[in-house]
Short mmCIF file of C-alpha atoms and ligand atoms in Angstrom, two decimals:
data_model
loop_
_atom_site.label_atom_id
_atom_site.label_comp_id
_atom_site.label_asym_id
_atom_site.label_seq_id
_atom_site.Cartn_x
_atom_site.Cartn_y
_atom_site.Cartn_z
CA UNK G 17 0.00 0.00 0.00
CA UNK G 18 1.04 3.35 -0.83
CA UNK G 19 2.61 5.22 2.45
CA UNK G 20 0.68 8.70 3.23
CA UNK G 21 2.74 11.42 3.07
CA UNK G 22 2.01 13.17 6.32
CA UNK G 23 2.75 17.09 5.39
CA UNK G 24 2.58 18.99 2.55
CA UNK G 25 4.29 21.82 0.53
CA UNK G 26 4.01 25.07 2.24
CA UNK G 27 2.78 23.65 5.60
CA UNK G 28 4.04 25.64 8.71
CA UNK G 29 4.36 23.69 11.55
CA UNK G 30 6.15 22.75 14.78
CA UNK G 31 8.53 19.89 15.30
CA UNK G 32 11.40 18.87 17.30
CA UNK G 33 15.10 18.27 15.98
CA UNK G 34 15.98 15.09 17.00
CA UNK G 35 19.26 14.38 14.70
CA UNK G 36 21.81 16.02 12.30
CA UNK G 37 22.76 14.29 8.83
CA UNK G 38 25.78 14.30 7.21
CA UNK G 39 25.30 17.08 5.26
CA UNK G 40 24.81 18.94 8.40
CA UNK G 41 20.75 19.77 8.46
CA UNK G 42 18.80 19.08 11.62
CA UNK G 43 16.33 16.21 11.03
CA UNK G 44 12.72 15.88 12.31
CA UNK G 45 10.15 13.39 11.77
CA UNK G 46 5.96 13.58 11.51
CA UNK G 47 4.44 10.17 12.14
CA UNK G 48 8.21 8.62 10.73
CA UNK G 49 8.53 10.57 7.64
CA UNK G 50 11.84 12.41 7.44
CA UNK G 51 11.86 16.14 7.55
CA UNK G 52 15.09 17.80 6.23
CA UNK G 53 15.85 21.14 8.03
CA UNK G 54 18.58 23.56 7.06
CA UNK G 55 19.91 25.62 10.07
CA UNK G 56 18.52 23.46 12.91
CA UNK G 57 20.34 21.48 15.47
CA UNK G 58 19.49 18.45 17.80
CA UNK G 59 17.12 19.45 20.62
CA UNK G 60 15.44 22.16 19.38
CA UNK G 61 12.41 23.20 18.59
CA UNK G 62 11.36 24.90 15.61
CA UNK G 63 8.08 26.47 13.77
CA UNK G 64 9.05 25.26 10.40
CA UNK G 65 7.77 25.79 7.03
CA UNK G 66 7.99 22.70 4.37
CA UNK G 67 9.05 23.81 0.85
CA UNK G 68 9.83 20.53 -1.00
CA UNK G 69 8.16 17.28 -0.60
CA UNK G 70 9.26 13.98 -1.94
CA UNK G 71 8.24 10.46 -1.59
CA UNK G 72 10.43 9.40 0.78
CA UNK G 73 11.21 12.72 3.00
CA UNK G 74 10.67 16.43 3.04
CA UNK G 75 12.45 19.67 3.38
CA UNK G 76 11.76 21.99 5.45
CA UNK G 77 12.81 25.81 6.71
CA UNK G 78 12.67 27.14 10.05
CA UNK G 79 10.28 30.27 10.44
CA UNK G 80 11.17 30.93 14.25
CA UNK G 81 13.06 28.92 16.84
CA UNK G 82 11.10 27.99 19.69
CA UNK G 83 14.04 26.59 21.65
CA UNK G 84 17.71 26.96 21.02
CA UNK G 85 20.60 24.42 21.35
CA UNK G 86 22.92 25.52 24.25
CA UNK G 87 25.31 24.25 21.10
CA UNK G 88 23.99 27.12 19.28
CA UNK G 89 26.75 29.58 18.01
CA UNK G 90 25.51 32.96 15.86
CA UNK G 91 26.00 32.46 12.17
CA UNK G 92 25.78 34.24 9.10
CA UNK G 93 22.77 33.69 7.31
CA UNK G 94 23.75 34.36 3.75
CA UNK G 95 26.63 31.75 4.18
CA UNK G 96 24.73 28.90 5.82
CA UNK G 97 21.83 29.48 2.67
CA UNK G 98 25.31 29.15 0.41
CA UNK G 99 26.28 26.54 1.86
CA UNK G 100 29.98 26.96 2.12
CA UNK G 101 29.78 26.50 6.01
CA UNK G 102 26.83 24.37 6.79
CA UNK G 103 28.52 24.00 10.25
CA UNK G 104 28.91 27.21 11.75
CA UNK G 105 25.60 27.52 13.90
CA UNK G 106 27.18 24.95 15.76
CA UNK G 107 30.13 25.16 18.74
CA UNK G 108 33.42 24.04 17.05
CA UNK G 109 33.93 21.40 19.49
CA UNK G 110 30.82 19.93 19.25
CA UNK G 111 32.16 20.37 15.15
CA UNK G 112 34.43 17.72 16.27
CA UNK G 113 32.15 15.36 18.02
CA UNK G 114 30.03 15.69 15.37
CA UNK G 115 33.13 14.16 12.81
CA UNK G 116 34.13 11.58 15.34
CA UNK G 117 30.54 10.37 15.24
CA UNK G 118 30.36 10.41 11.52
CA UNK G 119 33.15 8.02 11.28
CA UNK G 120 32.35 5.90 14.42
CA UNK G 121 29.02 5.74 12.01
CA UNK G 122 30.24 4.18 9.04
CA UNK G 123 32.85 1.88 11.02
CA UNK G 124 29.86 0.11 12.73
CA UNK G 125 27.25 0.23 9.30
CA UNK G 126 29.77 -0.44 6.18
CA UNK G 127 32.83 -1.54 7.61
CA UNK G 128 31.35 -3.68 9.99
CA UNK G 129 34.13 -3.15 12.36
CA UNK G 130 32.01 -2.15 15.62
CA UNK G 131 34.82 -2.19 18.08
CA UNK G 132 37.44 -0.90 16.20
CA UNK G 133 37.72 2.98 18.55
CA UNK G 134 37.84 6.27 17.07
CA UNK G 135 39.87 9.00 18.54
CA UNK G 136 39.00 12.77 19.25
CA UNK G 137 38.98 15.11 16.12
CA UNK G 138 41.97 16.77 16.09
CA UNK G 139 40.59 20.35 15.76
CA UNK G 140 42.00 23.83 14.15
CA UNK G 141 43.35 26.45 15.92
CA UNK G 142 42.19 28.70 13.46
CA UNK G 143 38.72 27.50 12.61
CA UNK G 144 37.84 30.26 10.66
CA UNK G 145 39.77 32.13 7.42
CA UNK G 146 41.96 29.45 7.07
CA UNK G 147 41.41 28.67 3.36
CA UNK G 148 44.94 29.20 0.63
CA UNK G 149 42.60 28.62 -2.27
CA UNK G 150 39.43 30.04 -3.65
CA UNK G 151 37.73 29.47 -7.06
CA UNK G 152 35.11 32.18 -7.37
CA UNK G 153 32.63 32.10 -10.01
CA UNK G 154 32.29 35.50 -11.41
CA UNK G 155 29.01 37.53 -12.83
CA UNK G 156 27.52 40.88 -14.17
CA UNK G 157 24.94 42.10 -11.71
CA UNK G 158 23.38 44.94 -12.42
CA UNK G 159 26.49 46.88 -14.49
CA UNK G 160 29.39 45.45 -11.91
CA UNK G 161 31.71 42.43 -11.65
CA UNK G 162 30.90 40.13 -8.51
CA UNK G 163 32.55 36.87 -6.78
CA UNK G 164 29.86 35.10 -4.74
CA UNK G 165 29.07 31.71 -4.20
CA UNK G 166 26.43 29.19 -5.84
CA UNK G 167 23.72 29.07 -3.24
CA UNK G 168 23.16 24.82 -2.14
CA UNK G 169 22.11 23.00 -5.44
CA UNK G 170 21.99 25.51 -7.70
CA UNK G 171 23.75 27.73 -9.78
CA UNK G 172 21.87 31.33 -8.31
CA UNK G 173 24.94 33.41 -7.10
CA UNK G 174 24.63 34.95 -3.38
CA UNK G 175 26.89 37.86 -3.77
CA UNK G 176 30.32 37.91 -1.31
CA UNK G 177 32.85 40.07 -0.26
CA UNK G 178 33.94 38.00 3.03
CA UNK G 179 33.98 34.67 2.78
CA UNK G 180 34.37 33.98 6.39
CA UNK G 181 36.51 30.90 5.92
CA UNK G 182 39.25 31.91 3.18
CA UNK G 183 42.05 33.68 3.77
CA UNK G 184 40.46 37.45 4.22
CA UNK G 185 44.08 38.36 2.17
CA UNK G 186 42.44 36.21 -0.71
CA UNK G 187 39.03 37.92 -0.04
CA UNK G 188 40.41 41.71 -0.36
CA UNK G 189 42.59 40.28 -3.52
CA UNK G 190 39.15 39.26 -5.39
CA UNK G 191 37.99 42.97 -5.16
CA UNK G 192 41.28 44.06 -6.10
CA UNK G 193 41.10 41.82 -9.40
CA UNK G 194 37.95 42.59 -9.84
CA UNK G 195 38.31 46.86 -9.97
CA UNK G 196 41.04 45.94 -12.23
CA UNK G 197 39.25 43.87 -14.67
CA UNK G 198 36.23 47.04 -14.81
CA UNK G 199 38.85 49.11 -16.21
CA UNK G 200 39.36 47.11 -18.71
CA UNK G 201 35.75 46.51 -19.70
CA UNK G 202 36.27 42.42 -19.11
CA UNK G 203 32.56 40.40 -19.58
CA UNK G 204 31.82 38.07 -17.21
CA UNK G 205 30.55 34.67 -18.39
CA UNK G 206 26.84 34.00 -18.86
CA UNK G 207 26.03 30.71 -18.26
CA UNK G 208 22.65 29.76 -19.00
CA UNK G 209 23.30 31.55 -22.63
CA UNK G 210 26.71 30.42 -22.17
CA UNK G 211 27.89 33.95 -23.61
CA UNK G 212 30.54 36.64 -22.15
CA UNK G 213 33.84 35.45 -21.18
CA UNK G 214 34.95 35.46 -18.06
CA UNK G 215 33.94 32.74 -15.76
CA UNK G 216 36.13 31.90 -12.60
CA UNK G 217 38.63 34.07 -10.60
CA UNK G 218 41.05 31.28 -8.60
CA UNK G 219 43.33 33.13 -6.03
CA UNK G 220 45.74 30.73 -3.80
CA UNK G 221 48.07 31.98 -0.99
CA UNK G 222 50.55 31.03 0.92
CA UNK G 223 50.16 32.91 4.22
CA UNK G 224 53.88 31.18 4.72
CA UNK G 225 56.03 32.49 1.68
CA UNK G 226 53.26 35.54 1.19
CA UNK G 227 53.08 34.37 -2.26
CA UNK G 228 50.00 34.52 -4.54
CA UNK G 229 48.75 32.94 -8.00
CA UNK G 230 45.72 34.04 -9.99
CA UNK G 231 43.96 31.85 -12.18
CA UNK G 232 41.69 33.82 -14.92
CA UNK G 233 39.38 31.57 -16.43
CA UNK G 234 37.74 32.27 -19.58
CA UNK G 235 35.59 30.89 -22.12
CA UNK G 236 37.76 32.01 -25.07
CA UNK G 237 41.44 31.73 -25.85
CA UNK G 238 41.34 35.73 -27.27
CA UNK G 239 42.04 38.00 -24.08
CA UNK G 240 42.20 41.56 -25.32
CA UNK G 241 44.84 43.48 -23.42
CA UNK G 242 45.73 40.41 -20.96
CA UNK G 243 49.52 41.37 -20.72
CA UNK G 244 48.33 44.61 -20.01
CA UNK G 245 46.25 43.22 -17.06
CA UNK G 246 48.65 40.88 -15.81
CA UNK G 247 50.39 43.66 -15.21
CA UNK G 248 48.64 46.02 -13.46
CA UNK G 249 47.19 42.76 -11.09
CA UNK G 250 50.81 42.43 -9.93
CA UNK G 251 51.09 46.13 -9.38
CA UNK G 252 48.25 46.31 -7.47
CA UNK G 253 48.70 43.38 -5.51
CA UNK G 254 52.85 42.70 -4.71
CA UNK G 255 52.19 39.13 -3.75
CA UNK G 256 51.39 37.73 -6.88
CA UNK G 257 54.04 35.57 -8.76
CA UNK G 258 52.04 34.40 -11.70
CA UNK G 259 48.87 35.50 -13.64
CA UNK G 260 47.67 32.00 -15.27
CA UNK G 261 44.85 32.19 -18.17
CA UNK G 262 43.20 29.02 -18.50
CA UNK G 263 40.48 28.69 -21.53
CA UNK G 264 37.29 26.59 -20.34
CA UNK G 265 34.88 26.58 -23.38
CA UNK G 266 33.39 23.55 -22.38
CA UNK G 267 29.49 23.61 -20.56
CA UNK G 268 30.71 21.66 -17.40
CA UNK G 269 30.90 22.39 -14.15
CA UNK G 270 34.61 21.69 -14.09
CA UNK G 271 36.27 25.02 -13.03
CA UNK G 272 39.53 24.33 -15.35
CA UNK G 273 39.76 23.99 -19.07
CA UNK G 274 42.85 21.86 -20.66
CA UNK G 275 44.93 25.25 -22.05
CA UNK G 276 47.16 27.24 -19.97
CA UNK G 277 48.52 30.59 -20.72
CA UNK G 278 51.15 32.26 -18.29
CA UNK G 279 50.52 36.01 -18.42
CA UNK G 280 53.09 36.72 -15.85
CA UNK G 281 55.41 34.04 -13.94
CA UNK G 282 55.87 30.35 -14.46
CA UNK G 283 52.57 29.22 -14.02
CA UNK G 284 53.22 28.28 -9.99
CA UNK G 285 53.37 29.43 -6.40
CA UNK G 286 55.31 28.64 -3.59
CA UNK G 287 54.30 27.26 0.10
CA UNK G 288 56.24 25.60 2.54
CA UNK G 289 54.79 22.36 5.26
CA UNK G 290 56.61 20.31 7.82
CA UNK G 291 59.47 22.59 6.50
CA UNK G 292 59.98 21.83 2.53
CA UNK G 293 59.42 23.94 0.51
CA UNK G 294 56.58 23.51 -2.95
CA UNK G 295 55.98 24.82 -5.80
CA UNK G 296 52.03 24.59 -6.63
CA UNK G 297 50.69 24.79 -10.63
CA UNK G 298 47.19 25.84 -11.31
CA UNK G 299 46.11 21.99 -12.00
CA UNK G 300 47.27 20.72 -8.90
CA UNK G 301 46.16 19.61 -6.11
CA UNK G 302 47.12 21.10 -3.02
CA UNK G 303 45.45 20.62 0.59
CA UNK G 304 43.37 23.87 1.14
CA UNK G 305 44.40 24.18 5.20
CA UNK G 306 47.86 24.41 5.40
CA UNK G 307 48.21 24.21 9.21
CA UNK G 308 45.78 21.90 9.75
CA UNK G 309 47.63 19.33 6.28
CA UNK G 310 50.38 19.76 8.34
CA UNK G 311 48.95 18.13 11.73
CA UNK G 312 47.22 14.68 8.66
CA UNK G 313 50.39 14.43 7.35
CA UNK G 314 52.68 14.63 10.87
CA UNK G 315 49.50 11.97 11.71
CA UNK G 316 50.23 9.62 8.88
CA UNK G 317 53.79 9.59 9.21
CA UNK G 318 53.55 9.19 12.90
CA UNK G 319 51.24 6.01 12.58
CA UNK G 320 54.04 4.19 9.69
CA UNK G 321 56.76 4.22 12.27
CA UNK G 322 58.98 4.54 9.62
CA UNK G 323 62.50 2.89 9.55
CA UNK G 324 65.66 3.94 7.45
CA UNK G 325 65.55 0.47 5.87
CA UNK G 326 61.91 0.72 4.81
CA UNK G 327 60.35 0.98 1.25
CA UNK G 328 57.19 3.60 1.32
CA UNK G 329 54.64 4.06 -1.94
CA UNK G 330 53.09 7.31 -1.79
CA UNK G 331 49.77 6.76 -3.81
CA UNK G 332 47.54 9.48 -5.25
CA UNK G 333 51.00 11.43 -3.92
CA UNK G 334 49.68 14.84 -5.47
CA UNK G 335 52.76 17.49 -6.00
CA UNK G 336 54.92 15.09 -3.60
CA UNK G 337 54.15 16.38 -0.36
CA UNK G 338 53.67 13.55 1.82
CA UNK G 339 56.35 11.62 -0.23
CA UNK G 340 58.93 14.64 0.40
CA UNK G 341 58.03 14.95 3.82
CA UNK G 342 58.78 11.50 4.89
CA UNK G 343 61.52 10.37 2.55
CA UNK G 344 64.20 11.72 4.56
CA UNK G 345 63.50 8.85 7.38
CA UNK G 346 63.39 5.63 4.92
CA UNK G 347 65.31 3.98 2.17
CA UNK G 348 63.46 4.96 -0.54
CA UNK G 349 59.86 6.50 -1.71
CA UNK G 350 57.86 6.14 -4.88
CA UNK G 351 54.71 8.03 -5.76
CA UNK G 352 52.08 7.27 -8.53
CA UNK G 353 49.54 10.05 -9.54
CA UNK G 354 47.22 11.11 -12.56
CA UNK G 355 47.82 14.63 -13.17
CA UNK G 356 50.52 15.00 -14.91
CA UNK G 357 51.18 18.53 -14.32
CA UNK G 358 50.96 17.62 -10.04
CA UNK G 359 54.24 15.10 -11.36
CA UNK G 360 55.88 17.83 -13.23
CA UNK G 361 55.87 19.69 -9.66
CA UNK G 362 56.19 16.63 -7.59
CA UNK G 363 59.63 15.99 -9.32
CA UNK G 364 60.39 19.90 -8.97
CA UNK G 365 59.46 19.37 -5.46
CA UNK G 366 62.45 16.92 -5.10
CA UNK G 367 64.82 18.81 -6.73
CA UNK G 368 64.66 21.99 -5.10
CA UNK G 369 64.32 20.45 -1.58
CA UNK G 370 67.57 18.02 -2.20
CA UNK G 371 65.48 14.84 -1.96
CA UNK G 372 66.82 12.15 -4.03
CA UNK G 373 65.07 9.02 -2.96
CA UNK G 374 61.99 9.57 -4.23
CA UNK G 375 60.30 8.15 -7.71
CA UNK G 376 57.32 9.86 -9.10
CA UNK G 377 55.42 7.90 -11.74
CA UNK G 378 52.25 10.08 -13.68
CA UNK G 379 49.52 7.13 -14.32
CA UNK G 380 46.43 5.57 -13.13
CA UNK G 381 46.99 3.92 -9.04
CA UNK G 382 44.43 1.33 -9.68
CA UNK G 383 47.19 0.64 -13.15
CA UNK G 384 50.51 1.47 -11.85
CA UNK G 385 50.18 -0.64 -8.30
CA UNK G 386 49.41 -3.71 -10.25
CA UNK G 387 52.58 -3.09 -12.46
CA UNK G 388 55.04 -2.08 -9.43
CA UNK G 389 53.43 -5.24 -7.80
CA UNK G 390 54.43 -7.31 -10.69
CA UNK G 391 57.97 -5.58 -11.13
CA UNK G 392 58.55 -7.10 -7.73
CA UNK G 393 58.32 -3.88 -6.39
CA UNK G 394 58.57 -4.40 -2.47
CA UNK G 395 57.11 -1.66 -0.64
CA UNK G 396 56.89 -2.56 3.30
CA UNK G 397 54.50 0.33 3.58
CA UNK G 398 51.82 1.78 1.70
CA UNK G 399 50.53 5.55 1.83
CA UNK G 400 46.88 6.03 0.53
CA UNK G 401 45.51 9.20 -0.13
CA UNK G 402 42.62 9.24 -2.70
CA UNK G 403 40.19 11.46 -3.89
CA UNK G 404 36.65 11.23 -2.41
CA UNK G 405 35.32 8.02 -4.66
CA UNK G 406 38.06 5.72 -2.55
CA UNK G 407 40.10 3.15 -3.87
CA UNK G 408 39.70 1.38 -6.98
CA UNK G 409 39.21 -3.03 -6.34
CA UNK G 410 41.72 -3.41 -8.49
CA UNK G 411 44.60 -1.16 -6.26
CA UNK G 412 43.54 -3.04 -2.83
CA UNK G 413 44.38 -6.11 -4.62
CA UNK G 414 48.01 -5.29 -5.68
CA UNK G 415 48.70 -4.09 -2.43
CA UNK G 416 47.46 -7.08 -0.97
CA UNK G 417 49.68 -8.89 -2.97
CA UNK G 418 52.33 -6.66 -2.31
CA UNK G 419 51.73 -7.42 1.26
CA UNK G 420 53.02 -4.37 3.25
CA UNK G 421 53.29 -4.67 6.84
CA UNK G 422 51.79 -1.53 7.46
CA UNK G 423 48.84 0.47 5.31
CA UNK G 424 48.18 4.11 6.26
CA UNK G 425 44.91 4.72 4.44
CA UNK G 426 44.29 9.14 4.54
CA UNK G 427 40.74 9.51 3.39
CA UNK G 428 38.27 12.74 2.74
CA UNK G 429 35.35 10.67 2.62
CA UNK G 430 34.25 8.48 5.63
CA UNK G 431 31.56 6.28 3.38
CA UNK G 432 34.39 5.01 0.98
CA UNK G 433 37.36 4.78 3.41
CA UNK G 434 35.03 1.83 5.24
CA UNK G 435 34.38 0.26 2.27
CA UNK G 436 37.59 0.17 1.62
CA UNK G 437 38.48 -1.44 5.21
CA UNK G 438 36.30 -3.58 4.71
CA UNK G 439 38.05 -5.14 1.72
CA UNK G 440 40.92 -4.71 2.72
CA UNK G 441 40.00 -7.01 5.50
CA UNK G 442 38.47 -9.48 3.39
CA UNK G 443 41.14 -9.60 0.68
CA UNK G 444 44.10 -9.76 3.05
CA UNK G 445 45.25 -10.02 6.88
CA UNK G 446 45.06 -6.69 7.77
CA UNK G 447 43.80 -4.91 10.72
CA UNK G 448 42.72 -1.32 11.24
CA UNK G 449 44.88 -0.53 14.29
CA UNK G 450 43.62 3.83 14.91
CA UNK G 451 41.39 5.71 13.08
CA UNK G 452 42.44 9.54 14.01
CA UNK G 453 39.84 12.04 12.53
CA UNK G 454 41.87 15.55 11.57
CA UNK G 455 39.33 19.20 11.04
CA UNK G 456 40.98 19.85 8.07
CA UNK G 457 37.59 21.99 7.14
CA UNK G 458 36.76 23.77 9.83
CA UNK G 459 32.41 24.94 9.43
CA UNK G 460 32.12 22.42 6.89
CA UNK G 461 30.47 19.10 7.04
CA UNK G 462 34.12 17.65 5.66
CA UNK G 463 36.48 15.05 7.50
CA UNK G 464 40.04 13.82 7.21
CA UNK G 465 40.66 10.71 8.49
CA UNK G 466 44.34 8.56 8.89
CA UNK G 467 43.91 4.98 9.46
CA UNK G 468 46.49 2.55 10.78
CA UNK G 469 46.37 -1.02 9.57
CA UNK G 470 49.19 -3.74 10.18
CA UNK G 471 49.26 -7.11 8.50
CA UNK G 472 48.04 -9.68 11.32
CA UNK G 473 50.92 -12.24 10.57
CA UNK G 474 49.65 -15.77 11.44
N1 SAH N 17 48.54 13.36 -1.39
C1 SAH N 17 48.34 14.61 -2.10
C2 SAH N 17 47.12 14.59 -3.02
C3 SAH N 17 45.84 14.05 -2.43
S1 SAH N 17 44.37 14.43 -3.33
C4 SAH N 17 48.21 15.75 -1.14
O1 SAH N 17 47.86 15.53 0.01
O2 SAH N 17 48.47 16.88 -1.54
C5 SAH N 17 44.13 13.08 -4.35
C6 SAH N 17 45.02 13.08 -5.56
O3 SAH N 17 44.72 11.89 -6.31
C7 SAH N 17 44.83 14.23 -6.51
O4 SAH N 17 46.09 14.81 -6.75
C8 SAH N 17 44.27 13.59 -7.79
O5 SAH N 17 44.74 14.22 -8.96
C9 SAH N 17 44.80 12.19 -7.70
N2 SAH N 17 44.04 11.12 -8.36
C10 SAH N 17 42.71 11.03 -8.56
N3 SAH N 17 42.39 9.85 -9.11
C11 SAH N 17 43.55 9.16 -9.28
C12 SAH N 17 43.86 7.86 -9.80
N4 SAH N 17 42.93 7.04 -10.24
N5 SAH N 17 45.16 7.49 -9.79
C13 SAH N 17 46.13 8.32 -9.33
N6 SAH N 17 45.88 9.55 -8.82
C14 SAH N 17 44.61 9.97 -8.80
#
């Protein structure tokens, strides 16, 4: 029988928050059906207005809070409708509990590893303006260039000047940009008609070497005058080492085209953590809390117990930087990644920080593990760090095979980092030994996670 959906669109009513989701919105339920509630936290209770109703649950806004969370911290509204922190109505170290639970969660329901603990969330200092990077889409409103962000699900743009969370030097270096690129008449991109030509502005900082690279993306290759206003960019703002155009005619929501053009510069910035030095190209990827990358990576390294006569494999390795950072301890390090670009720097990376143990390969993991594995390749431990989909079957294999005696698994995504216990697990004799959660994204929803596992020799 059909279930009866027990509220409908436009409804105002009053309910009581009884959980938080993932995605950070406060959950309440009429007669079991599911009420999604942006901006509302466990215990309270809110007048509510439904706006959306589907089969299975609803979603809901709150009209006036009838009683607050002593968790409750003031936010700012326009952000939390943005979405870009969907945390910060509540305490940062309830933020923490909050991660802690989400991967006790999924280390119970997919990993099926109930009793394996979880320690505290290693929290930020600085939980707020700590962002190096931001990719900003730009618009025309109403005659004048803006930076905003696209509000939850869509692509409306809330207007911003402070983006609470980035680095407020990025922030002022968007208006800068932006005056700049008035002068010179520059359209932004329109993307329903998918006409104009300007459609990102990418700043990232170092607040370490005070060193800044802007990324202009447009729709066309032809910039009129872009010399011109590479230029006057680095004249008005001293910090910036390289003006990048990138051309992105393609209707995607990928931010970067294929085609680079340096303006000014060689097409990097510099940063330094755990005390190398890197340099950083436009397509690479680069951890967006420098501090707080620091504290995963000291994490990671900490949990291999690394010896001078071990053999490490840095996978998904990036520009190098957990590869550099520990190949002074161990025999030797070799790192496999798919941007090719991120190998052209991870091999810079080496160079200029006298490291000459290390191997960087540009390819597929889930194709180069298998190969290494083959090649007799013996690494005695194994350094994960994917992107949010997880591993691919086919990598946990050849490391099983491989056989390390210790896997340090650094995941950005709770969900797939137990699957992938789980597997590994199944596949081979290994057991998850810590599971240390690190705020790497402070306000946000986000978690980094390191994982020990040993091989259980029998
Ligand atoms: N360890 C690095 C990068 C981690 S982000 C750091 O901390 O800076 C994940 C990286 O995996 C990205 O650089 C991405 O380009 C790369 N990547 C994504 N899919 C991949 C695949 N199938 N094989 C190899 N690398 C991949």
């Amino acid at each position: 029988m059909e279930k009866i959906i027990p509220v409908t669109k436009n409804q105002e009513l009053e309910v009581e928050i009884i959980d938080l989701t993932n995605e950070g919105m406060g959950v309440a339920r009429v007669d079991n059906f599911a009420i999604f509630i942006a901006n509302a936290l466990p215990g309270e209770i809110a007048e509510i207005r439904v706006v959306k109703v589907l089969k299975k649950f609803a979603f809901a806004i709150v009209l006036e809070l009838k009683k607050e969370s002593p968790d409750r911290v003031p936010a700012k509204k326009e952000l939390l409708q943005t979405g870009i922190a969907p945390l910060q109505h509540l305490a940062y170290d309830k933020q923490l509990e909050f991660k802690q639970h989400q991967v006790e969660h999924v280390l119970k329901t997919i990993a099926k590893m109930p009793d394996v603990p979880v320690l505290e969330t290693i929290g930020a200092k600085n939980p707020v303006a700590y962002r190096n990077k931001a990719a900003l889409p730009v618009r025309r409103n109403e005659g004048k260039l803006e930076v905003g962000f696209f509000k939850k699900n869509s692509h409306d743009l809330v207007p911003m000047t402070d983006f609470y969370i980035q680095d407020p030097k990025i922030d002022e270096a968007a208006q800068v940009i932006l005056g700049i690129l008035e002068r010179y008449n520059v359209k932004a991109y329109d993307e329903k008609n998918q006409v104009g030509f300007l459609r990102h502005l990418l700043i990232r900082r170092s607040d370490n070497t005070k060193q800044m690279m802007v990324v202009l993306v447009t729709n066309k290759d032809k910039f009129f005058k872009s010399a011109e206003i590479a230029e006057t960019i680095v004249r008005e703002l001293p910090e910036v080492v390289s003006v990048i155009q990138n051309v992105n005619p393609e209707n995607t929501n990928v931010i970067l085209g294929k085609v680079n053009h340096q303006l000014i510069g060689n097409g990097f910035y510099e940063d330094t953590l755990l005390g190398k030095t890197y340099h950083i190209s436009a397509a690479s990827f680069y951890q967006v809390n420098t501090p707080q990358a620091e504290i995963l990576y000291q994490t990671a390294i900490d949990f291999a117990d690394l010896k001078k006569s071990d053999v490490v494999i840095d996978a998904y390795c990036g520009i190098g930087t957990i590869a550099l950072s520990l190949a002074d301890k161990v025999d030797h390090v070799y790192g496999v990644e798919v941007v090719h670009d991120a190998i052209v720097d991870a091999k810079t990376n080496a160079a200029i920080n006298d490291v000459d143990n290390v191997k960087f390969k540009a390819g597929l993991a889930e194709v180069v593990m298998p190969k290494w594995q083959e090649k007799n390749i013996h690494a005695n431990v194994v350094v994960v760090d994917p992107p949010r989909k997880g591993l691919a079957e086919s990598f946990i294999e050849a490391t099983v095979k491989m056989n390390p005696e210790r896997i340090i698994y650094i995941s950005c995504n709770p969900a797939t980092l137990a699957r992938d216990l789980r597997l590994f697990a199944d596949l081979g004799d290994y057991k998850v030994e810590k599971v240390q959660p690190v705020d790497v994204f402070p306000q946000t929803t986000h978690v980094e996670t390191v994982v020990l596992m040993s091989r259980v020799d029998k």
